[in-house]
Amino acid sequence: MRSTWHSATIVETRAETPHSVRMTLAVPTWPGSEPGSHLDVRLTAPDGYQASRSYSVASSSPWGHVVLAIDELPDGEVSPFLVNEARPGDTLEVHGPLGSYFVWRPGQNDRPVQLIAGGSGVVPLYAMAVAHDLAEDTTPFQLLYSVRTPADAFFAAELTELAGPSFQVTHVYTRQAPTGWPGTVGRLTRDTLAASTIPPSERPRVYVCGSTGFAETVATWLLDLGHSTTDILTERFGGL
Amino acid sequence: MPFATRGFSGRRGQADTRVPPGQTMVEKWPVLSAGPTPQVETRDWELTVQDETGTDHRWSWDELHALGVEDITVDIHCVTHWSKLGMAWRGVSLDKILANVRSEHRYVMAHSYGGYTTNLPLEDLLDGKAWIATEAEGEPLDPEHGGPARLLVPHLYFWKSAKWVRGLTMMPDNDPGFWEQYGYHLYGDPWKEQRYR
Ligand SMILES: Cc1cc2nc3c(=O)[nH]c(=O)nc-3n(C[C@H](O)[C@H](O)[C@H](O)COP(=O)(O)OP(=O)(O)OC[C@H]3O[C@@H](n4cnc5c(N)ncnc54)[C@H](O)[C@@H]3O)c2cc1C
């Protein structure tokens, strides 16, 4: 597996939200990736010390541009470096694509798809929504996206753009909503989840992604609501 | 290796020879699983070991404990790059569980409540290397971490330590389990960084 580390050059960074970066990497040897998969980023210090972390692929192009979106965990080892220090021209290594479980493939089946994200957990789900759009797939897609404030939403403009008859986006704002927001502000509850997701009677495939606490809570509620274990796919980003 | 990322120095003071390559030491205990967490009551819990004759050997929760619970202190290594050192566990050695199971087969598929599976060579479960663990850090194992009981095979990446374990099936070939079918390594030695194939 040593040989499968690709060298990558940062070609663009920009603020995704106040605490995160959208980073485009040029990875000439990138073999392509399925929507939902991730890669490992490896950073090496001058003395050979290395640190690796997993990041979901937001998008990748045939010419080897790979887009990541990285949220800063203030006490973290890797994410503050990527968010605050890394800049175009810098090099790092990536390994992947990884994970062929938490993926959505166009045409795989015609069951509706419910995506549920907390914060940066939307990254792999965004990749699925893009693929769904590109494939002109008419499978009903819905995203329930929980963020602290409107400014904390990842891929906000893109998701608005993608929304349409076969892709519906619903937000939950836990701290502050946009002006004129008709809904309530606060943590996602089981009732909101029930009211704003595809019901179990339609047998959706449900993809849940976010911090471990978010994924645990949501997956448990989904079971309570009557979704079957085998229909719920989770990706836990870490933390509690 | 000439490669380095400009400006990266990383977090120091973590150099510990117990941490395998590519791993970072954590104090908290992260959770990773592919789907919802199954809730299994100990009164319903049962461990089944099936050999090639199709014979089932079964243990209830109390029967498992009657085999003798031991204290275990081990380091664990997750494929997602974290390691947790010196964890205190309690569980029953698989040597005791497999003592009366006769099999010619060299591999084992571990099965979990919830449908998860993982494959292991039989020899990696024997000679004091593996347990059915029911407690960690002085507490009953909570469901998120695989409770009521999980396999504990600390010398391999932690996805091999199947959470919510319910059974072991002897098998002639090294058939891939759940994550292994999705590209994870068939064996998973953290010291050789056998993460993916
Ligand atoms: C499959 C997968 C895909 C991922 N994709 C993304 C992605 O697309 N974008 C992204 O920003 N991150 C993603 N992550 C998380 C990422 O891998 C790192 O865990 C994260 O960037 C923190 O790394 P760090 O080195 O900064 O912090 P560390 O130094 O590793 O951790 C610092 C502390 O924060 C805790 N912690 C770790 N993660 C979280 C969390 N999510 N919430 C709260 N506390 C936490 C740790 O337990 C530790 O105590 C993904 C993780 C996985 C497993």
XYZ file of C-alpha atoms and ligand atoms in Angstrom:
490
model
C 0.000 0.000 0.000
C 3.007 2.323 0.292
C 2.956 2.886 -3.445
C -0.611 4.090 -3.360
C 0.137 7.441 -1.760
C -0.356 10.101 -4.403
C 1.487 13.369 -4.191
C -0.825 16.330 -4.273
C -0.326 20.043 -4.766
C -2.728 22.585 -3.373
C -3.982 24.706 -6.253
C -6.634 26.739 -4.489
C -7.875 27.468 -1.003
C -10.797 29.609 -0.007
C -12.903 30.133 3.068
C -15.846 27.782 2.931
C -17.321 29.081 6.195
C -15.689 31.247 8.882
C -14.041 28.138 10.326
C -13.383 25.977 7.329
C -11.555 25.871 4.051
C -12.433 24.558 0.626
C -9.246 23.152 -0.819
C -8.598 22.075 -4.383
C -5.764 19.627 -4.826
C -4.061 18.681 -8.061
C -3.485 14.943 -7.871
C -2.266 13.922 -11.333
C -2.444 10.207 -10.494
C -5.931 10.340 -8.897
C -7.899 7.365 -10.247
C -11.318 8.980 -9.737
C -13.724 8.316 -6.915
C -17.318 7.383 -6.227
C -19.698 9.878 -4.604
C -19.390 9.544 -0.828
C -15.886 8.138 -0.641
C -13.002 9.674 1.262
C -9.234 9.818 1.190
C -6.462 9.976 3.746
C -4.361 13.130 3.837
C -0.819 12.704 5.109
C 1.351 15.583 6.249
C 5.078 15.151 6.778
C 7.278 17.409 8.900
C 10.891 18.096 7.863
C 12.167 15.508 10.358
C 9.912 12.803 8.932
C 7.137 13.017 11.537
C 3.803 12.269 9.881
C 0.125 12.741 10.664
C -2.819 11.365 8.659
C -6.529 12.132 8.750
C -9.495 11.158 6.598
C -11.408 13.698 4.496
C -14.385 13.133 2.256
C -14.112 13.976 -1.408
C -16.532 16.781 -2.268
C -15.790 16.447 -5.951
C -13.098 15.205 -8.266
C -12.508 15.873 -11.933
C -11.151 13.634 -14.693
C -8.002 15.752 -14.828
C -7.220 14.994 -11.192
C -8.526 17.983 -9.299
C -9.878 16.852 -5.961
C -11.935 19.185 -3.784
C -12.055 18.808 -0.009
C -13.806 20.897 2.636
C -12.138 20.918 6.015
C -13.617 22.214 9.232
C -11.277 23.474 11.910
C -11.316 21.657 15.214
C -9.624 24.279 17.365
C -7.499 21.839 19.356
C -6.796 19.530 16.458
C -3.434 18.594 15.062
C -4.226 18.505 11.354
C -7.362 20.539 10.630
C -6.080 23.902 12.004
C -3.003 23.506 9.827
C -5.066 22.784 6.715
C -7.535 25.582 7.433
C -5.114 28.306 8.518
C -1.645 27.488 7.220
C -1.834 25.521 4.007
C -1.769 27.595 0.824
C -1.524 27.117 -2.931
C 1.737 25.548 -4.024
C 2.099 23.478 -0.859
C 2.418 19.747 -1.287
C 1.038 16.881 0.723
C 0.125 13.265 0.111
C -3.219 11.565 -0.284
C -4.244 7.921 -0.309
C -7.458 6.736 -1.825
C -10.188 6.722 -2.823
C -11.335 4.833 0.260
C -14.669 3.503 1.376
C -16.945 1.914 -1.155
C -19.662 1.396 1.438
C -20.815 4.926 2.183
C -21.345 5.758 -1.486
C -24.271 6.369 -3.765
C -24.083 5.148 -7.351
C -26.466 6.484 -9.992
C -28.828 3.800 -11.220
C -27.976 1.516 -8.303
C -31.640 1.257 -7.413
C -34.705 3.454 -7.656
C -35.458 3.781 -3.960
C -35.611 7.378 -2.736
C -32.578 8.727 -0.932
C -32.621 10.735 2.277
C -29.392 12.529 3.140
C -28.927 13.839 6.684
C -25.901 15.954 7.573
C -24.544 17.878 10.497
C -21.936 20.573 9.770
C -19.013 19.324 7.674
C -20.801 15.974 7.430
C -22.483 17.336 4.350
C -19.300 16.910 2.275
C -19.827 13.301 1.117
C -23.571 13.923 0.778
C -22.909 16.946 -1.398
C -20.852 14.661 -3.643
C -23.856 12.339 -3.921
C -26.207 15.218 -4.732
C -23.852 16.397 -7.479
C -23.648 12.897 -8.948
C -27.425 12.579 -8.812
C -27.717 15.836 -10.715
C -25.033 15.022 -13.290
C -26.585 11.655 -14.020
C -29.973 13.355 -14.442
C -31.180 10.656 -12.102
C -34.837 11.104 -11.190
C -34.670 9.107 -7.956
C -36.122 11.459 -5.328
C -33.334 12.933 -3.201
C -33.760 14.935 -0.015
C -31.198 16.569 2.226
C -31.796 17.552 5.825
C -28.882 19.747 6.823
C -28.230 20.874 10.383
C -25.894 23.840 10.854
C -25.296 26.343 13.621
C -25.967 29.462 11.556
C -26.504 30.199 7.855
C -22.833 31.207 7.576
C -21.766 27.763 8.782
C -23.398 25.913 5.892
C -20.935 24.166 3.560
C -21.574 24.359 -0.199
C -24.512 26.674 0.493
C -24.649 28.251 -2.965
C -24.120 24.945 -4.741
C -26.833 23.193 -2.751
C -29.293 25.982 -3.501
C -28.392 25.642 -7.153
C -28.850 21.870 -7.120
C -32.249 22.012 -5.421
C -35.133 21.244 -7.749
C -37.966 18.822 -8.380
C -35.899 15.746 -7.566
C -33.650 17.284 -4.895
C -35.163 18.975 -1.892
C -33.053 20.706 0.757
C -34.271 21.443 4.287
C -32.178 23.244 6.880
C -32.092 23.060 10.624
C -30.435 26.025 12.351
C -29.244 25.259 15.834
C -28.062 28.751 16.925
C -29.299 31.369 14.512
C -31.535 31.283 11.444
C -31.677 33.625 8.453
C -33.974 36.628 8.879
C -37.538 35.743 8.091
C -36.946 32.055 8.804
C -40.364 30.551 9.540
C -39.139 27.565 11.515
C -37.779 27.270 15.013
C -34.133 27.646 15.973
C -32.546 24.890 18.001
C -31.107 21.440 17.951
C -32.540 18.849 15.632
C -35.275 16.893 17.384
C -36.890 13.600 16.602
C -40.095 15.371 15.637
C -38.341 17.680 13.190
C -36.527 14.697 11.786
C -39.811 12.848 11.320
C -41.511 15.871 9.763
C -38.772 16.765 7.314
C -37.477 13.457 6.000
C -38.828 10.767 3.699
C -41.065 8.463 5.779
C -40.063 4.848 6.389
C -43.110 3.694 4.414
C -41.297 4.810 1.259
C -38.261 2.704 2.203
C -35.625 5.372 1.506
C -31.948 4.615 1.755
C -30.752 6.993 4.443
C -27.209 8.368 4.569
C -26.265 10.035 7.838
C -23.007 11.929 8.256
C -21.565 14.237 10.877
C -19.843 14.108 14.223
C -20.159 10.827 16.059
C -22.726 12.272 18.454
C -24.853 13.571 15.596
C -24.739 10.290 13.681
C -25.523 8.240 16.798
C -28.497 10.400 17.742
C -29.971 10.561 14.261
C -29.483 6.852 13.541
C -31.231 5.939 16.787
C -34.189 8.205 15.976
C -34.429 6.747 12.483
C -34.766 3.287 13.974
C -37.422 4.586 16.385
C -39.323 6.067 13.449
C -39.413 2.674 11.783
C -36.557 2.717 9.296
C -34.788 -0.603 9.030
C -31.175 -0.975 10.172
C -30.093 -2.110 6.740
C -31.446 1.075 5.144
C -29.376 3.386 7.345
C -25.786 4.075 6.369
C -23.679 6.200 8.677
C -20.331 7.947 8.480
C -18.994 9.208 11.802
C -16.441 11.986 11.569
C -15.265 11.773 15.154
C -15.639 13.527 18.460
C -18.478 12.912 20.845
C 12.321 10.724 2.305
C 12.715 14.192 0.784
C 8.988 14.920 0.851
C 7.695 17.391 3.431
C 4.723 19.695 3.688
C 5.809 23.312 4.111
C 5.217 24.649 7.581
C 3.926 21.433 9.126
C 5.536 20.370 12.354
C 2.711 18.422 13.968
C 2.033 17.869 17.594
C 5.083 16.723 19.492
C 5.688 14.984 22.717
C 3.612 12.092 21.440
C 6.483 9.896 20.346
C 5.689 6.624 22.046
C 7.035 3.329 20.802
C 3.654 1.750 21.529
C 2.018 3.821 18.782
C 2.211 2.137 15.340
C 3.073 4.117 12.199
C 0.407 6.497 10.917
C -1.464 6.511 14.234
C -2.171 9.336 16.698
C -2.676 8.800 20.387
C -6.103 9.731 21.760
C -7.397 10.024 25.310
C -11.097 9.875 24.451
C -12.494 6.813 22.820
C -13.922 7.511 19.340
C -16.817 5.529 17.860
C -16.885 4.092 14.355
C -19.489 1.841 12.819
C -21.311 1.512 9.527
C -24.890 1.889 10.700
C -27.090 2.342 13.738
C -26.051 0.943 17.086
C -27.934 -2.283 17.930
C -29.404 -2.466 21.437
C -29.047 -5.959 22.845
C -30.120 -6.900 26.362
C -27.813 -9.249 28.256
C -30.753 -11.561 28.996
C -31.247 -12.002 25.245
C -27.572 -12.139 24.429
C -26.048 -15.414 23.334
C -22.758 -16.449 21.824
C -22.778 -19.245 19.266
C -19.702 -20.986 17.904
C -20.351 -23.132 14.860
C -17.905 -25.733 13.587
C -17.820 -27.484 10.215
C -20.143 -30.256 11.312
C -22.754 -27.560 11.783
C -22.743 -28.168 15.523
C -23.548 -25.067 17.539
C -21.855 -24.450 20.863
C -23.813 -21.862 22.829
C -23.213 -19.684 25.858
C -25.703 -17.441 27.562
C -24.476 -14.278 29.303
C -24.152 -16.123 32.624
C -22.546 -19.187 31.054
C -19.967 -16.976 29.395
C -19.065 -15.340 32.700
C -18.912 -18.739 34.389
C -15.953 -19.595 32.139
C -13.930 -17.026 34.060
C -13.498 -13.316 33.464
C -10.009 -11.819 33.357
C -8.508 -8.354 33.522
C -6.785 -7.287 30.332
C -4.683 -4.172 29.745
C -3.997 -3.518 26.081
C -3.440 -0.834 23.447
C -5.996 -0.538 20.665
C -5.441 0.785 17.167
C -8.201 1.984 14.861
C -7.694 2.079 11.096
C -8.879 5.703 11.106
C -5.497 6.667 12.592
C -6.086 6.745 16.323
C -4.609 4.573 19.026
C -5.613 4.407 22.650
C -2.976 3.066 25.001
C -3.191 1.043 28.178
C -6.921 0.453 28.170
C -8.344 -1.654 30.986
C -10.751 -4.306 29.788
C -12.484 -7.332 31.278
C -13.568 -10.329 29.310
C -13.384 -14.046 28.724
C -10.457 -15.510 26.859
C -11.311 -17.206 23.574
C -8.981 -20.006 24.665
C -11.646 -20.931 27.206
C -14.493 -20.582 24.750
C -12.807 -22.563 22.005
C -11.333 -25.205 24.346
C -13.994 -27.759 23.540
C -14.610 -26.814 19.942
C -12.891 -29.147 17.470
C -12.299 -27.825 13.973
C -9.976 -28.518 11.073
C -10.653 -25.083 9.650
C -8.079 -22.318 9.904
C -10.316 -19.259 9.617
C -13.173 -17.743 11.550
C -15.973 -15.380 10.587
C -17.176 -13.295 13.501
C -20.869 -12.326 13.318
C -22.557 -9.471 15.125
C -26.037 -8.418 16.117
C -26.896 -5.976 13.338
C -25.306 -8.119 10.628
C -21.678 -6.999 10.762
C -19.047 -9.639 9.994
C -15.266 -9.784 10.057
C -12.827 -12.538 9.136
C -9.835 -13.676 11.196
C -7.354 -16.538 11.175
C -8.199 -18.950 13.995
C -4.661 -18.778 15.374
C -5.108 -15.048 15.987
C -7.907 -15.849 18.412
C -5.900 -18.351 20.459
C -3.030 -18.314 22.962
C -4.150 -15.365 25.031
C -4.506 -12.988 22.084
C -8.283 -12.523 21.991
C -11.294 -12.167 24.266
C -15.026 -11.675 24.381
C -14.953 -8.370 26.240
C -17.810 -7.148 28.388
C -16.263 -4.236 30.306
C -13.921 -1.384 29.472
C -12.369 1.211 31.770
C -14.279 -0.189 34.736
C -17.737 0.045 33.178
C -19.974 -2.389 31.327
C -19.306 -1.907 27.630
C -21.844 0.604 26.358
C -23.747 -0.107 23.115
C -21.850 2.510 21.084
C -18.646 0.704 21.843
C -20.060 -2.710 21.077
C -21.836 -3.670 24.279
C -22.993 -5.864 25.766
C -20.071 -7.857 24.356
C -17.525 -7.401 21.629
C -14.620 -9.325 20.315
C -11.296 -7.935 21.529
C -8.327 -8.722 19.275
C -6.001 -5.849 20.117
C -3.049 -6.909 17.970
C -5.114 -6.220 14.818
C -6.808 -2.994 13.673
C -9.889 -2.497 15.760
C -12.497 -3.188 13.084
C -11.496 -6.836 13.625
C -12.724 -6.554 17.217
C -16.340 -7.001 16.141
C -18.822 -5.012 18.208
C -22.070 -6.657 19.382
C -20.549 -10.073 18.733
C -23.011 -12.957 18.623
C -21.164 -15.760 16.951
C -18.058 -17.300 15.448
C -18.213 -19.617 12.466
C -15.262 -21.777 11.530
C -14.484 -21.569 7.824
C -12.037 -23.321 5.482
C -10.998 -20.204 3.530
C -10.214 -16.636 4.477
C -13.464 -15.181 3.130
C -13.742 -11.400 3.551
C -16.090 -9.921 6.136
C -18.015 -6.661 5.949
C -15.308 -3.986 5.775
C -12.951 -6.414 4.066
C -15.401 -6.691 1.150
C -15.292 -2.923 0.942
C -11.541 -2.900 0.443
C -10.123 -3.146 3.931
C -7.204 -5.482 4.457
C -7.912 -9.171 5.037
C -5.567 -9.333 8.038
C -5.050 -5.789 9.372
C -1.717 -5.691 11.220
C -1.309 -2.102 12.520
C 2.474 -2.412 12.715
C 2.596 -3.156 8.975
C -0.086 -0.562 8.244
C -2.286 -3.181 6.607
C -5.226 -0.803 6.278
C -6.536 -1.396 2.788
C -5.856 -3.799 -0.040
C -14.371 8.829 6.861
C -14.128 10.211 7.428
C -14.328 11.322 6.624
C -14.100 12.606 7.115
N -14.346 13.688 6.307
C -14.168 14.936 6.791
C -14.444 16.089 5.957
O -14.838 15.970 4.803
N -14.266 17.322 6.500
C -13.828 17.486 7.795
O -13.672 18.644 8.220
N -13.541 16.423 8.586
C -13.691 15.164 8.113
N -13.401 14.078 8.926
C -12.793 14.312 10.250
C -11.261 14.386 10.095
O -10.750 13.135 9.691
C -10.521 14.739 11.376
O -10.947 13.904 12.418
C -10.739 16.175 11.810
O -10.290 17.067 10.792
C -9.977 16.470 13.102
O -8.596 16.234 12.928
P -7.532 17.063 13.761
O -6.178 16.479 13.499
O -7.698 18.516 13.512
O -7.971 16.806 15.255
P -7.351 15.725 16.241
O -6.020 16.218 16.695
O -7.417 14.390 15.613
O -8.457 15.752 17.377
C -8.552 16.772 18.332
C -9.666 16.429 19.321
O -10.957 16.618 18.746
C -11.755 15.452 18.849
N -12.537 15.341 17.612
C -12.179 14.701 16.469
N -13.136 14.840 15.530
C -14.124 15.594 16.089
C -15.380 16.097 15.622
N -15.854 15.841 14.380
N -16.136 16.849 16.468
C -15.715 17.128 17.717
N -14.529 16.678 18.211
C -13.742 15.922 17.416
C -10.800 14.324 19.031
O -11.392 13.264 19.779
C -9.649 14.983 19.785
O -9.878 14.969 21.159
C -13.641 12.782 8.439
C -13.435 11.647 9.257
C -13.684 10.388 8.779
C -13.455 9.203 9.676
